[in-house]
Coordinates of C-alpha atoms and ligand atoms in Angstrom, one line a residue:
M163 CA 0.1 0.0 0.0
R164 CA 1.3 3.4 -0.9
T165 CA 0.9 5.9 2.0
E166 CA 0.0 9.5 0.8
E167 CA 2.4 12.1 2.3
K168 CA 0.5 14.3 4.7
L169 CA -0.1 17.9 4.3
L170 CA 2.3 19.4 6.8
P171 CA 5.4 17.5 5.6
R172 CA 4.3 18.3 2.0
A173 CA 4.2 22.0 2.7
L174 CA 7.5 21.8 4.6
R175 CA 9.3 20.5 1.6
G176 CA 7.8 23.0 -0.7
A177 CA 5.4 20.8 -2.6
V178 CA 2.3 22.5 -4.2
V179 CA -0.6 22.1 -1.7
D180 CA -4.3 22.8 -2.2
R181 CA -4.8 24.4 1.3
H182 CA -2.3 25.8 3.9
P183 CA -1.6 23.5 6.8
L184 CA -2.6 24.9 10.1
W185 CA -1.7 24.0 13.8
L186 CA -1.1 26.3 16.8
M187 CA 1.6 26.4 19.4
R188 CA 0.0 25.5 22.8
Q189 CA -3.0 24.3 21.0
A190 CA -3.7 22.0 24.0
G191 CA -4.1 23.9 27.2
R192 CA -5.9 26.1 29.6
Y193 CA -8.2 27.9 27.1
L194 CA -10.1 24.6 26.6
P195 CA -12.6 23.7 29.4
E196 CA -11.9 20.0 28.7
Y197 CA -8.2 20.6 29.4
R198 CA -8.9 22.4 32.8
E199 CA -11.2 19.5 33.8
L200 CA -8.6 16.9 33.1
R201 CA -5.8 18.9 34.6
A202 CA -7.7 19.3 37.8
K203 CA -8.1 15.4 38.0
A204 CA -4.4 14.8 37.1
G205 CA -2.8 16.4 40.2
G206 CA 0.3 18.1 39.2
F207 CA 1.3 19.3 35.7
L208 CA 4.3 16.9 35.4
D209 CA 1.8 14.0 36.4
L210 CA -0.2 15.0 33.4
C211 CA 2.9 14.9 31.3
F212 CA 4.0 11.5 32.5
T213 CA 0.7 9.7 32.4
P214 CA 0.6 8.4 28.8
A215 CA -3.3 8.0 28.9
L216 CA -3.8 11.5 30.1
A217 CA -1.2 13.1 27.9
T218 CA -2.6 11.4 24.9
E219 CA -6.1 12.5 25.7
V220 CA -5.0 16.1 26.1
T221 CA -3.0 16.0 22.9
L222 CA -6.2 14.9 21.1
Q223 CA -8.6 17.4 22.6
P224 CA -7.8 20.2 20.1
I225 CA -7.7 17.8 17.2
R226 CA -11.2 16.6 17.9
R227 CA -12.5 20.1 18.3
F228 CA -10.7 21.9 15.4
G229 CA -9.3 19.2 13.1
F230 CA -5.8 20.8 13.1
D231 CA -3.5 19.4 10.4
A232 CA -0.9 18.5 13.1
A233 CA -1.0 17.3 16.8
I234 CA 1.9 18.4 19.1
L235 CA 2.8 15.9 21.7
F236 CA 1.6 17.1 25.2
S237 CA 4.7 17.5 27.3
D238 CA 7.0 20.4 28.2
I239 CA 10.6 21.5 27.5
L240 CA 11.3 21.1 31.1
V241 CA 11.0 17.3 31.2
V242 CA 14.7 17.3 29.9
P243 CA 16.1 19.0 33.1
W244 CA 13.9 16.6 35.2
G245 CA 15.2 13.7 33.3
L246 CA 18.7 14.9 34.0
N247 CA 18.0 14.8 37.8
Q248 CA 17.3 18.4 38.4
K249 CA 14.3 19.1 40.6
V250 CA 11.5 20.6 38.7
G251 CA 8.1 21.6 39.9
F252 CA 5.0 23.6 38.6
Q253 CA 3.0 25.5 41.1
E254 CA -0.4 26.4 40.0
G255 CA -0.4 30.0 38.5
E256 CA 3.2 30.5 39.3
G257 CA 4.9 28.7 36.4
P258 CA 7.9 26.4 36.7
K259 CA 10.2 26.3 39.7
L260 CA 13.6 24.5 39.6
D261 CA 16.5 24.2 42.0
P262 CA 18.8 26.6 40.3
I263 CA 22.3 25.5 38.9
R264 CA 24.8 28.2 39.4
D265 CA 28.1 26.3 40.0
A266 CA 30.3 23.2 39.5
A267 CA 28.5 21.3 42.2
G268 CA 25.1 21.9 40.6
L269 CA 26.5 20.8 37.2
A270 CA 28.1 17.7 38.6
A271 CA 24.7 16.5 40.0
L272 CA 23.3 16.4 36.4
S273 CA 23.3 13.0 34.6
L274 CA 22.4 11.8 31.2
D275 CA 22.5 8.2 32.5
G276 CA 19.0 6.8 32.7
M277 CA 17.3 9.9 31.2
I278 CA 15.6 8.0 28.4
E279 CA 14.3 5.5 30.8
R280 CA 13.0 8.2 33.1
L281 CA 11.2 9.9 30.2
A282 CA 9.8 6.5 28.9
P283 CA 6.2 7.6 29.6
V284 CA 6.7 10.5 27.1
Y285 CA 7.7 8.1 24.2
E286 CA 4.9 5.8 25.3
T287 CA 2.5 8.7 24.8
V288 CA 4.0 9.4 21.2
G289 CA 3.3 5.6 20.5
R290 CA -0.2 5.9 21.6
L291 CA -0.9 9.0 19.6
K292 CA 0.5 7.3 16.5
Q293 CA -2.3 4.7 17.0
D294 CA -5.1 7.2 17.9
L295 CA -4.6 10.1 15.6
P296 CA -6.7 10.5 12.4
P297 CA -4.6 9.1 9.5
E298 CA -4.2 12.6 7.9
T299 CA -2.8 14.3 11.0
T300 CA 0.9 14.8 11.4
L301 CA 2.4 14.1 14.8
I302 CA 4.9 16.8 16.0
G303 CA 7.5 16.0 18.6
F304 CA 9.5 18.8 20.3
A305 CA 12.2 19.9 22.7
G306 CA 13.5 23.2 24.1
A307 CA 16.8 24.3 22.6
P308 CA 19.8 24.2 24.9
W309 CA 20.0 28.0 25.6
T310 CA 16.2 28.3 26.5
V311 CA 16.3 25.2 28.7
A312 CA 19.6 26.4 30.3
T313 CA 18.0 29.7 31.3
Y314 CA 15.2 27.8 33.3
M315 CA 18.0 25.5 34.9
I316 CA 20.1 28.5 35.8
E317 CA 17.4 31.0 36.8
G318 CA 15.3 28.5 38.6
G319 CA 12.2 29.5 36.6
S320 CA 11.0 32.1 34.2
S321 CA 13.0 35.3 34.0
R322 CA 12.8 38.8 32.3
T323 CA 16.5 39.6 32.4
F324 CA 18.3 36.2 32.3
E325 CA 20.8 37.8 34.6
H326 CA 22.3 34.7 36.1
S327 CA 22.3 32.9 32.7
R328 CA 24.2 35.6 30.9
R329 CA 26.6 36.0 33.7
F330 CA 27.3 32.3 34.0
A331 CA 28.0 32.2 30.3
A332 CA 30.3 35.2 30.4
E333 CA 32.0 34.4 33.7
D334 CA 32.5 30.6 33.6
K335 CA 32.8 29.8 29.9
V336 CA 34.1 26.3 30.6
G337 CA 31.2 25.4 33.0
F338 CA 28.7 26.9 30.6
E339 CA 30.1 25.0 27.7
T340 CA 29.8 21.8 29.8
L341 CA 26.2 22.5 30.5
M342 CA 25.3 23.3 26.9
A343 CA 27.2 20.2 25.5
L344 CA 25.2 18.1 28.0
L345 CA 21.9 19.7 26.8
V346 CA 22.8 19.1 23.1
E347 CA 23.4 15.5 23.8
A348 CA 20.3 15.2 25.9
T349 CA 18.1 17.0 23.3
V350 CA 19.4 14.8 20.5
A351 CA 18.6 11.6 22.6
H352 CA 15.2 12.9 23.6
L353 CA 14.2 13.9 20.1
D354 CA 15.6 10.7 18.6
A355 CA 13.4 8.7 21.1
Q356 CA 10.4 10.7 20.1
V357 CA 11.0 10.0 16.3
R358 CA 11.6 6.2 16.9
A359 CA 8.3 6.2 18.8
G360 CA 6.4 7.8 15.9
A361 CA 7.0 11.6 15.8
E362 CA 7.0 12.7 12.2
V363 CA 8.2 16.3 12.4
I364 CA 10.2 18.0 15.1
Q365 CA 10.1 21.6 16.5
L366 CA 13.0 23.0 18.4
F367 CA 11.8 25.9 20.7
D368 CA 14.3 28.6 21.5
S369 CA 11.9 30.9 23.2
W370 CA 14.6 33.2 24.7
A371 CA 17.0 33.3 21.7
S372 CA 16.5 37.1 21.5
A373 CA 18.3 37.6 24.9
L374 CA 21.6 36.9 23.1
E375 CA 23.4 39.0 20.5
G376 CA 26.2 38.8 18.1
E377 CA 28.8 36.2 19.0
A378 CA 26.8 34.7 21.9
F379 CA 23.9 34.1 19.6
E380 CA 26.1 32.3 17.2
R381 CA 27.6 30.3 20.0
W382 CA 24.6 29.4 22.1
V383 CA 21.8 29.5 19.7
V384 CA 23.0 28.8 16.2
A385 CA 25.8 26.3 17.0
P386 CA 23.8 24.0 19.2
A387 CA 20.8 23.9 16.9
K388 CA 23.2 23.1 14.0
R389 CA 24.6 20.2 16.0
I390 CA 21.2 18.9 17.0
V391 CA 19.9 19.0 13.4
A392 CA 23.0 17.3 12.0
A393 CA 22.8 14.5 14.6
L394 CA 19.0 13.9 14.0
K395 CA 19.3 14.1 10.2
E396 CA 22.2 11.6 10.3
K397 CA 19.8 9.1 12.1
H398 CA 16.6 10.2 10.2
P399 CA 17.6 11.7 6.9
K400 CA 14.1 12.6 5.8
L401 CA 12.9 14.1 9.1
P402 CA 11.6 17.7 8.8
I403 CA 12.8 20.0 11.5
I404 CA 11.3 23.4 12.4
G405 CA 13.5 25.8 14.3
F406 CA 12.0 28.6 16.5
P407 CA 14.8 31.2 17.6
R408 CA 11.9 33.4 18.7
A409 CA 12.1 37.1 18.3
S410 CA 15.6 37.0 16.8
G411 CA 14.7 39.4 13.9
A412 CA 17.4 39.6 11.3
H413 CA 19.3 36.8 12.9
Y414 CA 16.7 34.5 11.5
L415 CA 18.4 34.2 8.1
G416 CA 21.8 33.2 9.4
Y417 CA 20.1 30.8 11.8
A418 CA 18.2 29.2 8.9
K419 CA 21.2 28.9 6.7
A420 CA 23.7 27.7 9.2
T421 CA 21.5 25.1 11.1
G422 CA 20.0 23.3 8.2
V423 CA 16.5 23.4 9.6
D424 CA 13.7 22.9 7.0
A425 CA 11.5 25.7 8.4
V426 CA 11.6 28.5 10.8
S427 CA 8.6 29.5 13.1
I428 CA 8.4 33.3 13.1
D429 CA 7.1 35.4 15.9
Q430 CA 4.6 38.2 15.4
D431 CA 7.2 41.0 15.4
M432 CA 8.8 39.7 12.1
P433 CA 7.8 41.9 9.2
L434 CA 6.0 39.8 6.6
A435 CA 8.0 41.3 3.7
F436 CA 11.2 40.1 5.4
A437 CA 9.8 36.7 5.9
R438 CA 8.6 36.5 2.3
D439 CA 11.7 38.1 0.5
V440 CA 14.6 37.1 2.8
L441 CA 13.6 33.9 4.5
Q442 CA 11.2 31.9 2.2
P443 CA 13.8 31.5 -0.6
S444 CA 15.9 29.6 1.9
V445 CA 13.3 27.8 4.2
A446 CA 9.7 27.2 4.8
V447 CA 8.1 29.8 7.1
Q448 CA 5.6 29.0 9.8
G449 CA 3.7 31.7 11.6
N450 CA 2.9 34.3 12.7
L451 CA -0.5 35.6 14.0
D452 CA -0.2 37.6 17.2
P453 CA -1.9 35.4 19.9
L454 CA -3.6 38.6 21.2
V455 CA -5.3 39.2 17.8
L456 CA -6.7 35.7 18.2
V457 CA -8.0 36.7 21.6
A458 CA -9.5 39.9 20.0
G459 CA -11.2 38.0 17.1
G460 CA -13.7 39.8 14.7
Q461 CA -12.5 42.1 11.9
A462 CA -8.9 42.4 13.3
L463 CA -8.4 38.6 13.1
E464 CA -9.8 38.4 9.6
T465 CA -7.6 41.3 8.3
R466 CA -4.5 39.8 9.8
V467 CA -5.2 36.3 8.6
R468 CA -5.5 37.8 5.1
A469 CA -2.3 39.9 5.4
I470 CA -0.3 36.8 6.5
T471 CA -1.6 34.4 3.8
D472 CA -1.3 37.1 1.1
A473 CA 2.2 37.7 2.0
L474 CA 3.5 34.2 2.6
G475 CA 1.0 32.0 0.8
R476 CA 2.9 31.8 -2.5
G477 CA 5.9 30.2 -0.9
R478 CA 6.6 27.4 1.4
F479 CA 4.2 28.2 4.3
V480 CA 2.5 26.8 7.5
F481 CA -0.1 28.8 9.2
N482 CA 0.5 29.2 13.0
L483 CA 0.7 31.8 15.7
G484 CA 3.8 33.9 16.5
H485 CA 3.9 32.4 20.0
G486 CA 1.7 30.0 22.1
I487 CA -2.1 30.4 22.6
V488 CA -2.8 32.3 25.8
P489 CA -5.3 31.0 28.4
Q490 CA -7.8 33.8 27.8
T491 CA -8.4 32.9 24.2
P492 CA -12.1 32.1 23.4
P493 CA -12.3 28.6 21.8
E494 CA -14.8 30.1 19.3
H495 CA -12.1 32.4 17.9
V496 CA -10.0 29.5 17.3
A497 CA -12.9 27.7 15.4
K498 CA -13.2 30.9 13.4
L499 CA -9.6 31.0 12.6
V500 CA -9.7 27.5 11.3
D501 CA -12.7 28.4 9.0
L502 CA -10.9 31.5 7.7
V503 CA -7.5 29.7 6.9
R504 CA -9.4 26.7 5.4
A505 CA -11.3 29.0 3.0
I506 CA -8.2 30.5 1.5
K507 CA -6.8 28.7 -1.6
P508 CA -3.0 28.9 -1.9
A509 CA -1.9 31.1 -4.8
R510 CA 1.2 29.7 -6.4
G511 CA 3.0 31.7 -9.0
Ligands
CP3_190 O1 2.0 23.2 22.3 C1 1.4 22.3 22.9 O2 0.1 22.2 23.0 C2 2.2 21.2 23.6 C3 2.6 21.3 24.9 C4 3.6 22.4 25.3 C5 3.6 22.9 26.6 N1 4.7 23.6 26.8 C6 2.6 22.6 27.6 C7 2.5 23.4 28.8 C8 4.7 22.9 24.7 C9 5.3 22.7 23.2 C10 5.5 23.6 25.6 C11 6.7 24.4 25.4 C12 7.2 25.2 26.4 N2 7.3 25.1 27.8 C13 8.1 26.4 26.1 C14 8.4 26.8 24.7 C15 7.4 27.5 24.0 C16 7.1 28.8 24.6 O3 5.9 29.0 25.1 O4 7.9 29.8 24.6 C17 8.5 26.9 27.3 C18 9.3 28.2 27.5 C19 8.0 26.1 28.3 C20 8.2 26.3 29.8 C21 6.9 26.4 30.6 N3 6.0 25.5 30.8 C22 6.5 27.6 31.2 C23 7.3 28.9 31.3 C24 5.3 27.2 31.8 C25 4.4 28.3 32.7 C26 3.7 29.2 31.8 C27 2.3 28.8 31.6 O5 2.0 29.0 30.3 O6 1.7 28.3 32.4 C28 4.9 26.0 31.5 C29 3.7 25.3 31.8 C30 2.9 24.6 30.7 N4 3.5 23.9 29.6 C31 1.5 24.6 30.6 C32 1.2 23.8 29.4 C33 -0.3 23.6 28.9 C34 0.5 25.2 31.5 C35 0.6 24.3 32.8 C36 -0.8 24.2 33.5 O7 -1.7 23.5 32.9 O8 -0.9 24.6 34.6

């Protein structure tokens, strides 16, 4: 039996498509009442991530409601530090809390040994999804990129300034390099395990890439992504990889060219003309509706969807947000967005 290539991988490799693939970052989550109900039953957020039956169900919720072209595994970028033996917790309404790593002793306590075994429930979820998803839906696996994951490990949670991370990188180059090398290796192992379990496309989230400039950006954003892409492509030559060096502006082009990703996910601040004229000739582009325009809905939503598809719809393109859905998003606006994007015929020429 010949299996048809699905819409998302088709669009990522630049094939002509009869509609634009659509999925949304954080499409499973608190804006959905069925998520909130299940989350309340699961106990902690990590319990939800590590219980395959529940993580599978949460991944499927937005697919049932909206019929997105891709499902993204329900998990979190912070399962990797947890798998490396760092203490990670999620307090309701407070975001993640980790025991911060600031010195050699903190680094020495981390270990890659046994990580894949500790994260086995995540790969079991991928396997279940492979069985349960509609045949036309692509399964996306993901990981945080080393810099973004390192910021949580060093700061001990979310940060606005990344003070400790940037100081660590500048003051203790050897220590920081040790941590980044460990994270590259852990990320490759974690993504490889997801692909072996059934993930068909991978997204690498570098949400805080914009905190670094110049040489630091090259060294801690571009170089690790390049190593991760090369290692994964060596094992899985046809695997499509989407990179998300969020909000890194003109750095996106160098990132796309140097890392070998198949696509870049662009944030809402990226000018559409830059994405079309500078990025699309080199890579597929995914994005970039402002999550708050989705909250607003109405005419603002229609106008912006049109502007994005008019600008990017002639090239290699995947419709998405510029960053994750926010909890206050009305689910009806998501349904409307799906109708709007589905009604647009790609114009090739
Ligand atoms: O996209 C999806 O639907 C798949 C699941 C997914 C989650 N987190 C679930 C989640 C994905 C892809 C992520 C990635 C992630 N996690 C990133 C990169 C993308 C981005 O948003 O920049 C980052 C930086 C994290 C770390 C993280 N996880 C933070 C800072 C928080 C707290 C903030 C928040 O939104 O609550 C989380 C928790 C988290 N991860 C939730 C979900 C659904 C909310 C937890 C809850 O239900 O209480």
